[in-house]
Amino acid sequence: TASAAASAPPPPQEGSGRPPVLKMDPKEITDTFGVSPGAKLELGTAPEIAVLRIPEGAFETGVNVTFKLDPKGKTTGILVGKVYRLTAVIPPSGEPQKVVTVGGSFKLELPAGSNKNANLAIGEIGGGRITWKVIAPTKIDDVGGIAYYEINELYDHYLHVTTKAVTAPK
């Protein structure tokens, strides 16, 4: 009946409904992000813009995130495009800390040109050495030359697109 439909509770809303914070810079973005709202970080200049999306609810507390171009960054040796550095710090510590999402995955969109084998090399920095893993994209936009990736943790990483074979499961 009409009255039953009118008294039914509204469907639950996803998130707070607040739009994500948008940060843009040609070389480096450093800011503090919390539980809400999510964030979209755009790094670089057109047409080579790298994007990091932090979903709402991914963090349990405030996290200082640095996303920057790192022209002197380490690589796996097979580099496509630029090298990025992604670092997470939970205040008051000044040292990078591993931050695992408690919500949705962090999403990266990186320029890949016309490369069909655009995997993501992730170099975890720690203990004076770098441990590399390579993951496959979730999709590749051939027209825009963008590769899309999902990761579940932020720490202290070098990131770059590579044609090296995948070493870690999706």
PDB file of C-alpha atoms in Angstrom:
ATOM      1  CA  THR A   1       0.000   0.000   0.000  1.00  0.00           C
ATOM      2  CA  ALA A   2       1.019   3.610  -0.379  1.00  0.00           C
ATOM      3  CA  SER A   3       1.223   4.216   3.374  1.00  0.00           C
ATOM      4  CA  ALA A   4       3.510   1.183   3.873  1.00  0.00           C
ATOM      5  CA  ALA A   5       5.880   2.467   1.176  1.00  0.00           C
ATOM      6  CA  ALA A   6       5.869   5.942   2.718  1.00  0.00           C
ATOM      7  CA  SER A   7       6.777   4.618   6.174  1.00  0.00           C
ATOM      8  CA  ALA A   8       9.602   2.351   4.946  1.00  0.00           C
ATOM      9  CA  PRO A   9      13.025   3.630   5.988  1.00  0.00           C
ATOM     10  CA  PRO A  10      15.143   5.139   3.231  1.00  0.00           C
ATOM     11  CA  PRO A  11      17.907   2.917   1.856  1.00  0.00           C
ATOM     12  CA  PRO A  12      21.238   3.321   3.669  1.00  0.00           C
ATOM     13  CA  GLN A  13      23.492   5.958   2.176  1.00  0.00           C
ATOM     14  CA  GLU A  14      26.993   5.035   1.018  1.00  0.00           C
ATOM     15  CA  GLY A  15      29.515   7.162   2.898  1.00  0.00           C
ATOM     16  CA  SER A  16      28.841  10.662   4.135  1.00  0.00           C
ATOM     17  CA  GLY A  17      27.743  11.998   0.770  1.00  0.00           C
ATOM     18  CA  ARG A  18      30.506  14.615   0.966  1.00  0.00           C
ATOM     19  CA  PRO A  19      32.503  15.135  -2.228  1.00  0.00           C
ATOM     20  CA  PRO A  20      36.135  13.996  -2.142  1.00  0.00           C
ATOM     21  CA  VAL A  21      38.880  16.513  -1.421  1.00  0.00           C
ATOM     22  CA  LEU A  22      40.709  17.417  -4.647  1.00  0.00           C
ATOM     23  CA  LYS A  23      44.425  18.260  -4.526  1.00  0.00           C
ATOM     24  CA  MET A  24      46.473  19.071  -7.634  1.00  0.00           C
ATOM     25  CA  ASP A  25      50.148  19.874  -8.126  1.00  0.00           C
ATOM     26  CA  PRO A  26      52.672  19.383 -10.938  1.00  0.00           C
ATOM     27  CA  LYS A  27      55.356  17.813  -8.660  1.00  0.00           C
ATOM     28  CA  GLU A  28      54.320  17.012  -5.064  1.00  0.00           C
ATOM     29  CA  ILE A  29      51.239  16.758  -2.849  1.00  0.00           C
ATOM     30  CA  THR A  30      51.539  16.420   0.933  1.00  0.00           C
ATOM     31  CA  ASP A  31      48.502  16.691   3.174  1.00  0.00           C
ATOM     32  CA  THR A  32      46.678  15.059   6.071  1.00  0.00           C
ATOM     33  CA  PHE A  33      43.656  12.906   5.293  1.00  0.00           C
ATOM     34  CA  GLY A  34      41.211  11.330   7.731  1.00  0.00           C
ATOM     35  CA  VAL A  35      38.238   8.997   7.733  1.00  0.00           C
ATOM     36  CA  SER A  36      36.003  11.367   5.750  1.00  0.00           C
ATOM     37  CA  PRO A  37      35.732  12.591   3.069  1.00  0.00           C
ATOM     38  CA  GLY A  38      37.736  10.651   0.495  1.00  0.00           C
ATOM     39  CA  ALA A  39      40.397  12.358  -1.608  1.00  0.00           C
ATOM     40  CA  LYS A  40      41.599  12.598  -5.186  1.00  0.00           C
ATOM     41  CA  LEU A  41      45.235  13.615  -5.679  1.00  0.00           C
ATOM     42  CA  GLU A  42      46.247  14.689  -9.199  1.00  0.00           C
ATOM     43  CA  LEU A  43      49.982  14.859  -9.811  1.00  0.00           C
ATOM     44  CA  GLY A  44      51.753  16.085 -12.935  1.00  0.00           C
ATOM     45  CA  THR A  45      50.791  18.151 -15.951  1.00  0.00           C
ATOM     46  CA  ALA A  46      48.521  17.293 -18.861  1.00  0.00           C
ATOM     47  CA  PRO A  47      48.588  14.940 -20.648  1.00  0.00           C
ATOM     48  CA  GLU A  48      50.611  12.919 -18.089  1.00  0.00           C
ATOM     49  CA  ILE A  49      48.590  13.225 -14.890  1.00  0.00           C
ATOM     50  CA  ALA A  50      48.872  10.530 -12.223  1.00  0.00           C
ATOM     51  CA  VAL A  51      45.899  10.119  -9.881  1.00  0.00           C
ATOM     52  CA  LEU A  52      45.680   8.588  -6.399  1.00  0.00           C
ATOM     53  CA  ARG A  53      42.173   8.071  -5.043  1.00  0.00           C
ATOM     54  CA  ILE A  54      41.749   7.573  -1.305  1.00  0.00           C
ATOM     55  CA  PRO A  55      38.251   6.230  -0.625  1.00  0.00           C
ATOM     56  CA  GLU A  56      36.168   7.553   2.225  1.00  0.00           C
ATOM     57  CA  GLY A  57      36.582   5.315   5.263  1.00  0.00           C
ATOM     58  CA  ALA A  58      39.982   3.923   4.173  1.00  0.00           C
ATOM     59  CA  PHE A  59      41.765   5.439   7.179  1.00  0.00           C
ATOM     60  CA  GLU A  60      40.943   4.905  10.860  1.00  0.00           C
ATOM     61  CA  THR A  61      42.845   8.038  11.874  1.00  0.00           C
ATOM     62  CA  GLY A  62      44.588  11.036  10.352  1.00  0.00           C
ATOM     63  CA  VAL A  63      47.376  10.065   7.935  1.00  0.00           C
ATOM     64  CA  ASN A  64      49.927  12.360   6.315  1.00  0.00           C
ATOM     65  CA  VAL A  65      50.203  11.258   2.688  1.00  0.00           C
ATOM     66  CA  THR A  66      52.908  12.417   0.287  1.00  0.00           C
ATOM     67  CA  PHE A  67      52.483  11.639  -3.421  1.00  0.00           C
ATOM     68  CA  LYS A  68      55.236  13.055  -5.600  1.00  0.00           C
ATOM     69  CA  LEU A  69      57.232  12.716  -8.779  1.00  0.00           C
ATOM     70  CA  ASP A  70      60.677  11.347  -7.954  1.00  0.00           C
ATOM     71  CA  PRO A  71      63.028  11.745 -10.935  1.00  0.00           C
ATOM     72  CA  LYS A  72      65.874  10.217  -8.871  1.00  0.00           C
ATOM     73  CA  GLY A  73      63.724   7.349  -7.568  1.00  0.00           C
ATOM     74  CA  LYS A  74      64.731   3.722  -7.879  1.00  0.00           C
ATOM     75  CA  THR A  75      63.257   1.468 -10.576  1.00  0.00           C
ATOM     76  CA  THR A  76      63.107  -2.202 -11.491  1.00  0.00           C
ATOM     77  CA  GLY A  77      65.160  -1.358 -14.564  1.00  0.00           C
ATOM     78  CA  ILE A  78      62.277  -1.544 -17.036  1.00  0.00           C
ATOM     79  CA  LEU A  79      60.600   1.844 -16.715  1.00  0.00           C
ATOM     80  CA  VAL A  80      57.605   3.169 -18.649  1.00  0.00           C
ATOM     81  CA  GLY A  81      56.991   6.855 -17.927  1.00  0.00           C
ATOM     82  CA  LYS A  82      57.865   8.471 -14.611  1.00  0.00           C
ATOM     83  CA  VAL A  83      58.817   7.313 -11.107  1.00  0.00           C
ATOM     84  CA  TYR A  84      56.522   8.272  -8.221  1.00  0.00           C
ATOM     85  CA  ARG A  85      57.054   8.166  -4.459  1.00  0.00           C
ATOM     86  CA  LEU A  86      54.121   7.455  -2.159  1.00  0.00           C
ATOM     87  CA  THR A  87      54.629   7.788   1.602  1.00  0.00           C
ATOM     88  CA  ALA A  88      52.236   7.457   4.562  1.00  0.00           C
ATOM     89  CA  VAL A  89      53.009   8.797   8.054  1.00  0.00           C
ATOM     90  CA  ILE A  90      50.732   8.609  11.093  1.00  0.00           C
ATOM     91  CA  PRO A  91      51.401  11.635  13.344  1.00  0.00           C
ATOM     92  CA  PRO A  92      53.085  12.314  15.687  1.00  0.00           C
ATOM     93  CA  SER A  93      55.659   9.923  14.190  1.00  0.00           C
ATOM     94  CA  GLY A  94      57.787  11.355  11.425  1.00  0.00           C
ATOM     95  CA  GLU A  95      58.648   7.908  10.035  1.00  0.00           C
ATOM     96  CA  PRO A  96      56.709   6.144   7.262  1.00  0.00           C
ATOM     97  CA  GLN A  97      54.260   3.545   8.539  1.00  0.00           C
ATOM     98  CA  LYS A  98      52.334   0.823   6.746  1.00  0.00           C
ATOM     99  CA  VAL A  99      48.675   1.861   6.539  1.00  0.00           C
ATOM    100  CA  VAL A 100      46.287  -0.866   5.389  1.00  0.00           C
ATOM    101  CA  THR A 101      42.880   0.279   4.150  1.00  0.00           C
ATOM    102  CA  VAL A 102      39.928  -0.435   6.422  1.00  0.00           C
ATOM    103  CA  GLY A 103      37.564   0.512   3.589  1.00  0.00           C
ATOM    104  CA  GLY A 104      37.882   0.269  -0.174  1.00  0.00           C
ATOM    105  CA  SER A 105      41.132  -0.098  -2.090  1.00  0.00           C
ATOM    106  CA  PHE A 106      43.354   2.848  -2.914  1.00  0.00           C
ATOM    107  CA  LYS A 107      43.168   3.466  -6.653  1.00  0.00           C
ATOM    108  CA  LEU A 108      46.014   4.616  -8.889  1.00  0.00           C
ATOM    109  CA  GLU A 109      45.669   5.903 -12.432  1.00  0.00           C
ATOM    110  CA  LEU A 110      49.048   6.223 -14.134  1.00  0.00           C
ATOM    111  CA  PRO A 111      50.028   7.298 -17.645  1.00  0.00           C
ATOM    112  CA  ALA A 112      51.024   4.215 -19.644  1.00  0.00           C
ATOM    113  CA  GLY A 113      51.159   5.563 -23.197  1.00  0.00           C
ATOM    114  CA  SER A 114      50.222   2.933 -25.755  1.00  0.00           C
ATOM    115  CA  ASN A 115      51.671   0.113 -23.662  1.00  0.00           C
ATOM    116  CA  LYS A 116      49.353  -2.914 -23.449  1.00  0.00           C
ATOM    117  CA  ASN A 117      51.527  -4.644 -20.800  1.00  0.00           C
ATOM    118  CA  ALA A 118      51.462  -1.773 -18.316  1.00  0.00           C
ATOM    119  CA  ASN A 119      52.024  -3.494 -14.979  1.00  0.00           C
ATOM    120  CA  LEU A 120      52.772  -1.576 -11.788  1.00  0.00           C
ATOM    121  CA  ALA A 121      56.128  -1.980 -10.040  1.00  0.00           C
ATOM    122  CA  ILE A 122      55.888  -1.267  -6.305  1.00  0.00           C
ATOM    123  CA  GLY A 123      59.177  -0.881  -4.466  1.00  0.00           C
ATOM    124  CA  GLU A 124      58.741  -1.060  -0.696  1.00  0.00           C
ATOM    125  CA  ILE A 125      61.488   0.886   1.044  1.00  0.00           C
ATOM    126  CA  GLY A 126      62.594  -0.430   4.412  1.00  0.00           C
ATOM    127  CA  GLY A 127      65.639  -1.563   6.335  1.00  0.00           C
ATOM    128  CA  GLY A 128      68.043  -0.001   3.864  1.00  0.00           C
ATOM    129  CA  ARG A 129      66.757  -2.034   0.925  1.00  0.00           C
ATOM    130  CA  ILE A 130      63.916  -2.037  -1.586  1.00  0.00           C
ATOM    131  CA  THR A 131      61.637  -5.044  -2.047  1.00  0.00           C
ATOM    132  CA  TRP A 132      59.882  -5.074  -5.426  1.00  0.00           C
ATOM    133  CA  LYS A 133      56.609  -6.621  -6.489  1.00  0.00           C
ATOM    134  CA  VAL A 134      54.781  -6.184  -9.775  1.00  0.00           C
ATOM    135  CA  ILE A 135      50.975  -6.189 -10.040  1.00  0.00           C
ATOM    136  CA  ALA A 136      48.637  -6.238 -13.018  1.00  0.00           C
ATOM    137  CA  PRO A 137      46.290  -3.360 -13.837  1.00  0.00           C
ATOM    138  CA  THR A 138      42.572  -3.668 -13.179  1.00  0.00           C
ATOM    139  CA  LYS A 139      42.065  -2.124 -16.629  1.00  0.00           C
ATOM    140  CA  ILE A 140      43.859  -0.165 -19.328  1.00  0.00           C
ATOM    141  CA  ASP A 141      42.308   2.733 -21.247  1.00  0.00           C
ATOM    142  CA  ASP A 142      43.896   2.437 -24.696  1.00  0.00           C
ATOM    143  CA  VAL A 143      42.425   5.723 -25.905  1.00  0.00           C
ATOM    144  CA  GLY A 144      43.602   7.816 -22.950  1.00  0.00           C
ATOM    145  CA  GLY A 145      46.794   5.823 -22.374  1.00  0.00           C
ATOM    146  CA  ILE A 146      45.958   5.320 -18.684  1.00  0.00           C
ATOM    147  CA  ALA A 147      46.478   2.172 -16.604  1.00  0.00           C
ATOM    148  CA  TYR A 148      44.326   1.614 -13.506  1.00  0.00           C
ATOM    149  CA  TYR A 149      45.564  -0.205 -10.396  1.00  0.00           C
ATOM    150  CA  GLU A 150      44.263  -1.030  -6.922  1.00  0.00           C
ATOM    151  CA  ILE A 151      46.434  -1.367  -3.822  1.00  0.00           C
ATOM    152  CA  ASN A 152      45.407  -2.077  -0.244  1.00  0.00           C
ATOM    153  CA  GLU A 153      48.219  -0.404   1.660  1.00  0.00           C
ATOM    154  CA  LEU A 154      50.252   2.768   1.709  1.00  0.00           C
ATOM    155  CA  TYR A 155      53.748   2.821   3.201  1.00  0.00           C
ATOM    156  CA  ASP A 156      56.972   4.119   1.694  1.00  0.00           C
ATOM    157  CA  HIS A 157      56.931   3.079  -1.948  1.00  0.00           C
ATOM    158  CA  TYR A 158      58.506   3.817  -5.286  1.00  0.00           C
ATOM    159  CA  LEU A 159      55.921   3.307  -8.024  1.00  0.00           C
ATOM    160  CA  HIS A 160      56.296   3.095 -11.780  1.00  0.00           C
ATOM    161  CA  VAL A 161      54.696   1.473 -14.782  1.00  0.00           C
ATOM    162  CA  THR A 162      56.743  -1.417 -16.148  1.00  0.00           C
ATOM    163  CA  THR A 163      56.576  -4.157 -18.764  1.00  0.00           C
ATOM    164  CA  LYS A 164      58.055  -6.665 -16.291  1.00  0.00           C
ATOM    165  CA  ALA A 165      55.928  -9.732 -15.575  1.00  0.00           C
ATOM    166  CA  VAL A 166      53.525  -9.810 -12.637  1.00  0.00           C
ATOM    167  CA  THR A 167      55.085 -11.202  -9.443  1.00  0.00           C
ATOM    168  CA  ALA A 168      52.160 -10.808  -7.036  1.00  0.00           C
ATOM    169  CA  PRO A 169      48.538 -11.916  -7.334  1.00  0.00           C
ATOM    170  CA  LYS A 170      45.966  -9.202  -7.986  1.00  0.00           C
TER     171      LYS A 170
END
